[in-house]
Short mmCIF file of C-alpha atoms in Angstrom, two decimals:
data_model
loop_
_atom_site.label_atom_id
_atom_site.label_comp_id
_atom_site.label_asym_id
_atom_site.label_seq_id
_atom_site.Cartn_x
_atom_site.Cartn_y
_atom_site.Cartn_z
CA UNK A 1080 78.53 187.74 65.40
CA UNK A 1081 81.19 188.07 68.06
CA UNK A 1082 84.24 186.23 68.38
CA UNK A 1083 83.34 183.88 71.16
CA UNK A 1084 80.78 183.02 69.71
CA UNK A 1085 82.26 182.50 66.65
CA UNK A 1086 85.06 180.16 68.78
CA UNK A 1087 82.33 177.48 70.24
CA UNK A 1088 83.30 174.37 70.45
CA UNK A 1089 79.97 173.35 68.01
CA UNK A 1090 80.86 174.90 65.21
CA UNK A 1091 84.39 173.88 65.36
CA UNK A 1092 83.38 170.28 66.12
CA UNK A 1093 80.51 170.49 62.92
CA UNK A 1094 83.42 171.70 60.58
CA UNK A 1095 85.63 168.82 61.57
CA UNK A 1096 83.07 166.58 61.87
CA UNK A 1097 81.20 167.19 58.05
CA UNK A 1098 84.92 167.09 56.52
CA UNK A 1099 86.02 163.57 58.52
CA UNK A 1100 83.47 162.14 56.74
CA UNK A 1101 83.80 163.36 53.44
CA UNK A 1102 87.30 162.63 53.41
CA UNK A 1103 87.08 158.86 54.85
CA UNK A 1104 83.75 157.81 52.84
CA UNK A 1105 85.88 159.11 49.53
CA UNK A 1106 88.89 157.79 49.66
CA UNK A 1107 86.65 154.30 51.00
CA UNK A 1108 84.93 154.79 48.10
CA UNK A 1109 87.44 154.73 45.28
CA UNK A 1110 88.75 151.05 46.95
CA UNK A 1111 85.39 150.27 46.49
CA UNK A 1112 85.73 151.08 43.23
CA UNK A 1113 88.82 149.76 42.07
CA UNK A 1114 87.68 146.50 43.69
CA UNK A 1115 84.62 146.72 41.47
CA UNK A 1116 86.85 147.11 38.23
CA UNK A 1117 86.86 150.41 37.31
CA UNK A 1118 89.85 151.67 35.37
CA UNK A 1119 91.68 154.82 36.77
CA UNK A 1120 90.56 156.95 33.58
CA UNK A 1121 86.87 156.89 34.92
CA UNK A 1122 87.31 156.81 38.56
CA UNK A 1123 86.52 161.22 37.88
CA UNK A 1124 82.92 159.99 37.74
CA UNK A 1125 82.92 159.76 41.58
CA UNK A 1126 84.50 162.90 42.06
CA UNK A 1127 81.64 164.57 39.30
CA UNK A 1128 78.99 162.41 41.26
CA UNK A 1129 80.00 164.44 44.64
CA UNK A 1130 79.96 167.38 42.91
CA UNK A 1131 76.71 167.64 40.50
CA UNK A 1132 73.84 167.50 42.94
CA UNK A 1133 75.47 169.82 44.80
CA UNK A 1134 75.99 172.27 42.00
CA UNK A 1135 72.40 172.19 41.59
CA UNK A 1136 71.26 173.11 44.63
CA UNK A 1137 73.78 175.33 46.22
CA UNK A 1138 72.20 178.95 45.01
CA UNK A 1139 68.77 177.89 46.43
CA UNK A 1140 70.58 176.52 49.53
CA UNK A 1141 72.46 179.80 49.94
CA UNK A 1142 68.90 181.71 49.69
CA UNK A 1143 67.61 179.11 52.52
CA UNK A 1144 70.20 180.17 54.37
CA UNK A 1145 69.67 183.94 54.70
CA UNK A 1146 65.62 183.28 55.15
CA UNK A 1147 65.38 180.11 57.61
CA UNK A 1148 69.09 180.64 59.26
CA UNK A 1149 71.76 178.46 58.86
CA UNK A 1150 71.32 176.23 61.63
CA UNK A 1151 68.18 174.17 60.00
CA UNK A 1152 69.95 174.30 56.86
CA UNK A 1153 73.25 172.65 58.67
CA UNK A 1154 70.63 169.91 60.49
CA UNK A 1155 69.41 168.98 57.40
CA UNK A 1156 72.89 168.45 55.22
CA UNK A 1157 73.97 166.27 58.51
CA UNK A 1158 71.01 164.07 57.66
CA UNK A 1159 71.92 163.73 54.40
CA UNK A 1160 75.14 162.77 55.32
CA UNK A 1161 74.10 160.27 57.83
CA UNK A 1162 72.02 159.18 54.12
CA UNK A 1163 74.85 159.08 52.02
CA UNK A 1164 76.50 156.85 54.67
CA UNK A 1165 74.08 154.08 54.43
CA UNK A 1166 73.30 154.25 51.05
CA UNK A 1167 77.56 153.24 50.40
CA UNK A 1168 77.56 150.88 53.70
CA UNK A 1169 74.51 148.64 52.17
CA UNK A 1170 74.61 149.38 48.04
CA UNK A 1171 78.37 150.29 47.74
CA UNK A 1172 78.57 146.80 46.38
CA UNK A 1173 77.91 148.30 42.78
CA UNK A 1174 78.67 151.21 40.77
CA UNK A 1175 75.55 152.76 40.93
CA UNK A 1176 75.13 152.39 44.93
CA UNK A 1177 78.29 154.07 44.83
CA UNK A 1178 77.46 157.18 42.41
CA UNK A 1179 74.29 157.76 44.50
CA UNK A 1180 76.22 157.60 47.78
CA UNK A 1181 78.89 159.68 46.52
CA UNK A 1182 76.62 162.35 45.52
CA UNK A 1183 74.15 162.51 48.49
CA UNK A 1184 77.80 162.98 50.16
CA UNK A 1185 77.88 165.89 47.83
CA UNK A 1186 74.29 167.26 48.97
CA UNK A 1187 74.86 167.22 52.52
CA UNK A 1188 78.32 168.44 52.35
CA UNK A 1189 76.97 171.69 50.55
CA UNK A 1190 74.13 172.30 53.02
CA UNK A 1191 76.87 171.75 56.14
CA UNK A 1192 79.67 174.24 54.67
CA UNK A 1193 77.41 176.96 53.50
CA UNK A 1194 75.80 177.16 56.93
CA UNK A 1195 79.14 177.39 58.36
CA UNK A 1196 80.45 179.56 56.33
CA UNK A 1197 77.56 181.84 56.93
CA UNK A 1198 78.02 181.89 60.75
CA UNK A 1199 81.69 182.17 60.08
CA UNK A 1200 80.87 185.23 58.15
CA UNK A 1201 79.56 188.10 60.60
CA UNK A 1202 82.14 190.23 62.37
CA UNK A 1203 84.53 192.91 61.32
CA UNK A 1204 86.46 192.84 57.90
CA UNK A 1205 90.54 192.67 57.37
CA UNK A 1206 92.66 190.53 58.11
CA UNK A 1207 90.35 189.97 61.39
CA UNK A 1208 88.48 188.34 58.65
CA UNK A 1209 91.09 186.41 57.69
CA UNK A 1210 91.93 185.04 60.77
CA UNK A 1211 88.29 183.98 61.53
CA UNK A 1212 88.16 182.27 58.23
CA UNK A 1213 91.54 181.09 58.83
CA UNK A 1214 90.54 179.42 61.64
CA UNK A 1215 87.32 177.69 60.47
CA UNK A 1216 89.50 176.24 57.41
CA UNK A 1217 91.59 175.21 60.12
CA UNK A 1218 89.07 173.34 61.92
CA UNK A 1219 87.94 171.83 58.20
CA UNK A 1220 91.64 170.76 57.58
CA UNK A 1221 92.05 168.67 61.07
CA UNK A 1222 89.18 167.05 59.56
CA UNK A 1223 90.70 166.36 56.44
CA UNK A 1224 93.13 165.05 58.34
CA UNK A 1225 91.21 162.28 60.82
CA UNK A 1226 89.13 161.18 58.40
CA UNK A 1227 91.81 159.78 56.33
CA UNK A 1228 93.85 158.59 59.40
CA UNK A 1229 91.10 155.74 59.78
CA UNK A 1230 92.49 154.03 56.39
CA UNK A 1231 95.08 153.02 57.48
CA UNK A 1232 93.66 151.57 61.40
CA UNK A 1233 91.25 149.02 59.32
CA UNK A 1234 94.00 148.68 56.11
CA UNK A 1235 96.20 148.02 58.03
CA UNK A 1236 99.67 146.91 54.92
CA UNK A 1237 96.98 146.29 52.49
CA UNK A 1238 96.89 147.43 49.05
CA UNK A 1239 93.33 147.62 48.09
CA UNK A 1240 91.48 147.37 51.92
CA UNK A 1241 87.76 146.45 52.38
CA UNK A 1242 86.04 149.46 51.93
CA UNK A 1243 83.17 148.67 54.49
CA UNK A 1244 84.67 148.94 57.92
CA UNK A 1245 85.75 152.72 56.45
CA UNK A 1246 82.01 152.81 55.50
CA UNK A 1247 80.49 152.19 59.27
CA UNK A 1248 83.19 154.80 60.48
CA UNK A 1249 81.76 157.42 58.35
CA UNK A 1250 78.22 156.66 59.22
CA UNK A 1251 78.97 156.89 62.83
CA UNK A 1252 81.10 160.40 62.39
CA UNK A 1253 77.65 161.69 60.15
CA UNK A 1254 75.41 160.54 63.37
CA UNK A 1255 77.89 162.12 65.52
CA UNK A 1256 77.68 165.65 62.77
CA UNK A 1257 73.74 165.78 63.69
CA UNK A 1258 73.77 165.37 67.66
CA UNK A 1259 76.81 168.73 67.24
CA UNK A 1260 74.16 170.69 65.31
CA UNK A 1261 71.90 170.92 68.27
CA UNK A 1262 74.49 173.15 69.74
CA UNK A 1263 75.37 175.64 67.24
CA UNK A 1264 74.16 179.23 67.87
CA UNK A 1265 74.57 180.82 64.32
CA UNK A 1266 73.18 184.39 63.58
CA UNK A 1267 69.63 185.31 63.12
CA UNK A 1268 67.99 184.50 59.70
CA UNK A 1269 67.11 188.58 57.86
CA UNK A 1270 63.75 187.06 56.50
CA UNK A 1271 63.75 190.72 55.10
CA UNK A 1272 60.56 191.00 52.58
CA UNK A 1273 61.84 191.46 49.10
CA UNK A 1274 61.58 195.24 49.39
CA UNK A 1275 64.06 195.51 51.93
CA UNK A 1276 65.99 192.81 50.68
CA UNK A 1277 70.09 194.66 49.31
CA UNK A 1278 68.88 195.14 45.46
CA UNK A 1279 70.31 192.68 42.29
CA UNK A 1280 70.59 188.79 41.78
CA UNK A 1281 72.85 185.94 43.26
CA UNK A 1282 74.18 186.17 39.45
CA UNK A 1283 74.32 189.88 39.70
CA UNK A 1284 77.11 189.37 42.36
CA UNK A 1285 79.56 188.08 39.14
CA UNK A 1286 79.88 192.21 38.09
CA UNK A 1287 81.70 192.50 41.46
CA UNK A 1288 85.33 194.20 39.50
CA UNK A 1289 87.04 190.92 39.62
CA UNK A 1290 85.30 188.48 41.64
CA UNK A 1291 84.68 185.95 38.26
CA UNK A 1292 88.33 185.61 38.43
CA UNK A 1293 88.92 185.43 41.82
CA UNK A 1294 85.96 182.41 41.95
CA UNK A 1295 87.31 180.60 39.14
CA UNK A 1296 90.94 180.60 40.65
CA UNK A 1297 89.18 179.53 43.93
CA UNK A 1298 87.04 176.49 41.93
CA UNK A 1299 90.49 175.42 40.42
CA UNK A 1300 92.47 175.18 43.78
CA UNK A 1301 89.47 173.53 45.62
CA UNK A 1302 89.59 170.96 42.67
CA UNK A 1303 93.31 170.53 43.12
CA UNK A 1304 92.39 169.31 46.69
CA UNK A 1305 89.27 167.07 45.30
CA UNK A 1306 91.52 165.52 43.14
CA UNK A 1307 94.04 164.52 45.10
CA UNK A 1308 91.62 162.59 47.74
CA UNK A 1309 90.65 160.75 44.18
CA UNK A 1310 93.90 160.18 42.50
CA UNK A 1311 96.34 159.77 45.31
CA UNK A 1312 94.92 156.42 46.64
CA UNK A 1313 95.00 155.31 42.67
CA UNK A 1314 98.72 156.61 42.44
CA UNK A 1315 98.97 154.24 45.38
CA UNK A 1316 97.80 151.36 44.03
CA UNK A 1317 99.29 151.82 40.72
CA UNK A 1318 102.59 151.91 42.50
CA UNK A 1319 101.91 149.63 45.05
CA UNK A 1320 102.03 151.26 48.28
CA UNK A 1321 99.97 150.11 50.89
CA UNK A 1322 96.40 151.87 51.96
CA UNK A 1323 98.09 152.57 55.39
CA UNK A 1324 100.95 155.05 53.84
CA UNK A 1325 97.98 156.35 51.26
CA UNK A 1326 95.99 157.10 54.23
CA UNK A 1327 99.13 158.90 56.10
CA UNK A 1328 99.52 161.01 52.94
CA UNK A 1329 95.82 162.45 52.69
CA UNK A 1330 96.42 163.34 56.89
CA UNK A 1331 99.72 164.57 56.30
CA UNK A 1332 98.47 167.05 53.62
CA UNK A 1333 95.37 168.06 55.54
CA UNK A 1334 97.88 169.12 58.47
CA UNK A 1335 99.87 170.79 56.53
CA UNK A 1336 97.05 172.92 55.38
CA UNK A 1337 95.82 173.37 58.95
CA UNK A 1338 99.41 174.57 59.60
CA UNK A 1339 98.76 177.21 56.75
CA UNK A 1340 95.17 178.18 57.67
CA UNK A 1341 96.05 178.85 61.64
CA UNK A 1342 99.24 181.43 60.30
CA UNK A 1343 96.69 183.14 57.57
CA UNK A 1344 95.78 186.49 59.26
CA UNK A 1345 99.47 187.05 60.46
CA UNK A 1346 100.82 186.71 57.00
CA UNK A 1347 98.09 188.67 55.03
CA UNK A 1348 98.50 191.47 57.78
CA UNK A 1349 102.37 191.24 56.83
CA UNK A 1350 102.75 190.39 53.53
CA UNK A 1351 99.03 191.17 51.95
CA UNK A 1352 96.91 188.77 50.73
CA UNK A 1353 97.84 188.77 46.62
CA UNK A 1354 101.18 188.25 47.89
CA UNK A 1355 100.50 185.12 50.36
CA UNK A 1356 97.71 183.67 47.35
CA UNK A 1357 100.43 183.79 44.63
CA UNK A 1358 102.78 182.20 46.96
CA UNK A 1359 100.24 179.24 48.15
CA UNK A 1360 99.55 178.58 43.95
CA UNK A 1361 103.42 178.93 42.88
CA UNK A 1362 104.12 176.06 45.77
CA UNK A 1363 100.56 173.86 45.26
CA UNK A 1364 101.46 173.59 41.26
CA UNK A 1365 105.38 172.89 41.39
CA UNK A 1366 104.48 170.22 43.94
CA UNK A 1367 101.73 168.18 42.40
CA UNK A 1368 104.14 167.94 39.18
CA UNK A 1369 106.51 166.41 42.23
CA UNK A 1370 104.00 164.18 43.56
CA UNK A 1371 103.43 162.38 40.41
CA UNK A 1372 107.03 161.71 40.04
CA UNK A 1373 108.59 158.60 40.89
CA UNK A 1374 109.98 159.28 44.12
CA UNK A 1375 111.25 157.27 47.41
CA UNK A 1376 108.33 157.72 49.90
CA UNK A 1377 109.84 160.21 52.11
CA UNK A 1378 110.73 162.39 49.05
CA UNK A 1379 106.88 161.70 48.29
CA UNK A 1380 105.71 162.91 51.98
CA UNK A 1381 107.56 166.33 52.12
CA UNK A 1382 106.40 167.05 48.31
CA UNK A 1383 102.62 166.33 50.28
CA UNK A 1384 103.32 168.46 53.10
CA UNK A 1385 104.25 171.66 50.96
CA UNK A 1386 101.15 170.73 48.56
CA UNK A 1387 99.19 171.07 51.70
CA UNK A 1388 100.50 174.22 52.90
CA UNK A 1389 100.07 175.98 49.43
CA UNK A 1390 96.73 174.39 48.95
CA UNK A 1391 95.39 175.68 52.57
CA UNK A 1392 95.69 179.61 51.34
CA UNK A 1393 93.69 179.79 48.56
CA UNK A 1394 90.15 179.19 50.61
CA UNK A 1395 89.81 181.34 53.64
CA UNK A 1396 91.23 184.34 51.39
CA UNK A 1397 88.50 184.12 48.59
CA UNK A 1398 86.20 183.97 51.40
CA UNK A 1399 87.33 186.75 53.47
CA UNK A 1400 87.33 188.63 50.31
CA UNK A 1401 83.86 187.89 48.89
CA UNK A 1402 82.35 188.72 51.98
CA UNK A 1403 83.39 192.12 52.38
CA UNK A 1404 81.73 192.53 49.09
CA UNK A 1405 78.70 191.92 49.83
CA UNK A 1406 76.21 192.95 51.94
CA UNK A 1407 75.25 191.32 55.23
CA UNK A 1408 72.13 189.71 54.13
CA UNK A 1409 73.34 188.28 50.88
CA UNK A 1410 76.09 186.50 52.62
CA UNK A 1411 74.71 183.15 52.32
CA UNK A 1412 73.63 183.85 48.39
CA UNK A 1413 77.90 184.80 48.10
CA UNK A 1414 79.38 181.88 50.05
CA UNK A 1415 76.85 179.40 47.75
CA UNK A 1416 77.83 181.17 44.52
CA UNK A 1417 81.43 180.51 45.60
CA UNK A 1418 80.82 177.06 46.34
CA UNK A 1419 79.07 176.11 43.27
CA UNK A 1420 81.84 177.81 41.32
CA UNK A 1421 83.75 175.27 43.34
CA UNK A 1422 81.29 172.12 42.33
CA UNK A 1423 81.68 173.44 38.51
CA UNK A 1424 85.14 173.37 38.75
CA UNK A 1425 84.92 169.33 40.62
CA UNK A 1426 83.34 168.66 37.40
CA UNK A 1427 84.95 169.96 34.94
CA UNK A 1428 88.68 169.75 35.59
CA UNK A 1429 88.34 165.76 36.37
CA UNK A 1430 86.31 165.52 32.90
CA UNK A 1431 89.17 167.72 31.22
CA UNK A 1432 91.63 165.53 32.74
CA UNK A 1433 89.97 162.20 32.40
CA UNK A 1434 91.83 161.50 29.15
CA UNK A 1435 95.38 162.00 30.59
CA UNK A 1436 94.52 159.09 33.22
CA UNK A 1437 93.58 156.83 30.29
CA UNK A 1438 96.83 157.84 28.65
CA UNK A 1439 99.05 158.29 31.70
CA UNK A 1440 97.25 156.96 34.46
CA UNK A 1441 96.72 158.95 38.17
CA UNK A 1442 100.52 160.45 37.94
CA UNK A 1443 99.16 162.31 34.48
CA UNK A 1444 96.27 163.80 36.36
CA UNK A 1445 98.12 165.60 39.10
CA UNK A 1446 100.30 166.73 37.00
CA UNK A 1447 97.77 168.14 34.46
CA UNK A 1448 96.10 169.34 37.75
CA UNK A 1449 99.26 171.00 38.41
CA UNK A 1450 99.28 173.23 35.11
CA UNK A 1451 95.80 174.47 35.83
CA UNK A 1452 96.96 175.71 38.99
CA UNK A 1453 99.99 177.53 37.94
CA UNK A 1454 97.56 178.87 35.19
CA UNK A 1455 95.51 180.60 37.56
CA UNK A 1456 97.92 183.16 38.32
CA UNK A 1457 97.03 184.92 34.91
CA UNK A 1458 93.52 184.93 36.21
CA UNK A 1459 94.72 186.77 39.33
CA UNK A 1460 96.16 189.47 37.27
CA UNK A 1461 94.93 192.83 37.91
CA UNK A 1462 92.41 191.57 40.24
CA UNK A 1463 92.60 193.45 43.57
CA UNK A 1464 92.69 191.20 46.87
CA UNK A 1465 93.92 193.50 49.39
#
């Protein structure tokens, strides 16, 4: 695929788009929540909800991908998300509505990114790699970063805002996901006959010297982010800050990692990308240990804004380096393995964590999330990125 193409405005717009919504129906949805009663330790149920389906189906999906093209596959997770929209608009009133909602979030989410990702994917290796990957992640962190920014427009100084307004928002950003798919031009689908298909298993792509490591370090940093779209607005409440300032924290994280993502390819070409990934996890643990300090709020928005820029690294450069591992028409099959190592990890780490909320509320989460980052830098031992 060539660069321009690569650069049109579509894809761009679909990557924003898909993430806007995630990011505002979440964060909408754990006010729903806490409205509805349910105590911090469990509110890792919606983050496992978002995450299960999708771990289901993402290998399949991947496999769609490289036979049907990703285009179909990328109209089809925007209906879903249009779906998951109304499903949280007219039964978020219970727990249940909200679960399902959450997770057909989850489902279209998966079928959105992995197109992407596979469009993102053709070109030339190296840090040229990067740089395209760099800038797609970019694109997916500005829309991090709007769909948050809504909170606080409808929240206004409240503590715990009504969640449906946020709702409508993200149904009308999911219509507006749908009509952008029409004009995405992704790369032909192989539809190569299993003879000529490259030779071995989705699975098979785990003997890749180092690439278990390098997935599971990716799942733990991607659940880092999850988990702060969960456990920042219950920080906030717990402490009492209004929606409006939780809201400004989720954006001003998201830039940050946009600010990270858009600098990628220059600093792996400099510095080498082991180098700039131990770098992003040394800063993203240290400061999620700081954000669950008690801190003034301006202390609390520059710990956010280096948590963002560490947390931006760790995606584009997993990616980058998985696909020049694999071959050109297993690329979908890699970039769903990746992301349901990502989904496993969604599930897990909240469930590992879920008793340190009961204990020690949101503030014990991040910083349990924390020490699983730092830890992954044993996993990255030995394993060569560059």
């Amino acid at each position: 695929m060539r660069v321009r193409r690569l650069a049109t405005p579509a894809l761009l717009a679909h990557a924003v788009l898909i993430q806007a919504v995630a990011f505002l129906l979440r964060p909408a949805a754990v006010y729903q929540a806490i409205q509805l009663g349910v105590p911090a330790w469990a509110l890792g149920a919606l983050g496992a909800s978002f995450a299960l389906v999708p771990l289901l189906i993402a290998l399949p999906t991947g496999g769609l991908v490289d036979r049907v093209g990703a285009r179909a596959v990328m109209a089809v997770g925007s209906l879903v998300a249009v779906g998951a929209a109304a499903v949280l608009l007219l039964a978020g009133g219970s727990v249940a509505g909200l679960l399902v909602g959450i997770a057909l979030l989850g489902a279209g989410h998966v079928g959105c990114v992995v197109g992407q990702q596979t469009v993102v994917a053709g070109g030339s290796g190296g840090t040229r790699l990067d740089s395209r990957f760099g800038y797609y992640t970019f694109a997916a962190s500005l829309g991090q970063a709007i769909g948050p920014a809504f909170i606080p427009v409808f929240a206004g100084g409240s503590v715990r805002p009504d969640p449906a307004p946020l709702f409508l928002v993200g149904g009308v950003l999911a219509v507006l996901l749908l009509a952008v798919t029409a004009g995405i031009r992704g790369p032909a689908p192989h539809g190569r006959t299993p003879e000529e298909a490259s030779p071995g298993s989705t699975l098979g792509l785990l003997r890749v010297p180092g690439l278990a490591r390098a997935l599971l370090t990716s799942a733990t940093v991607v659940a880092a982010v999850d988990l702060t779209v969960v456990y920042l607005p219950a920080l906030g409440a717990e402490r009492g800050l209004p929606a409006g300032v939780v809201g400004a924290l989720l954006t001003v994280r998201a830039l940050a990692s946009m600010a990270s993502r858009l600098l990628l390819g220059a600093a792996t070409a400099r510095l080498g990308r082991t180098r700039v990934m131990v770098g992003g996890i040394v800063i993203s643990a240290l400061c999620l240990v700081l954000v669950a300090l008690p801190a003034p709020p301006v202390l609390l928005f520059v710990a956010v804004a280096a948590l963002g820029l560490g947390l931006g690294i760790g995606q584009p450069i997993t990616m980058s380096w998985l696909i020049e591992r694999t071959p050109a028409d297993r690329h979908g099959r890699a970039l769903a393995l990746r992301l349901a190592g990502n989904r496993l990890g969604l599930i897990a780490l909240p469930s590992l964590l879920g008793a340190l909320a009961a204990a020690a509320g949101a503030g014990g989460v991040l910083i349990g999330t924390g020490a699983a980052v730092g830890a992954t830098l044993l996993l990255l031992r030995g394993v060569r990125l560059d």
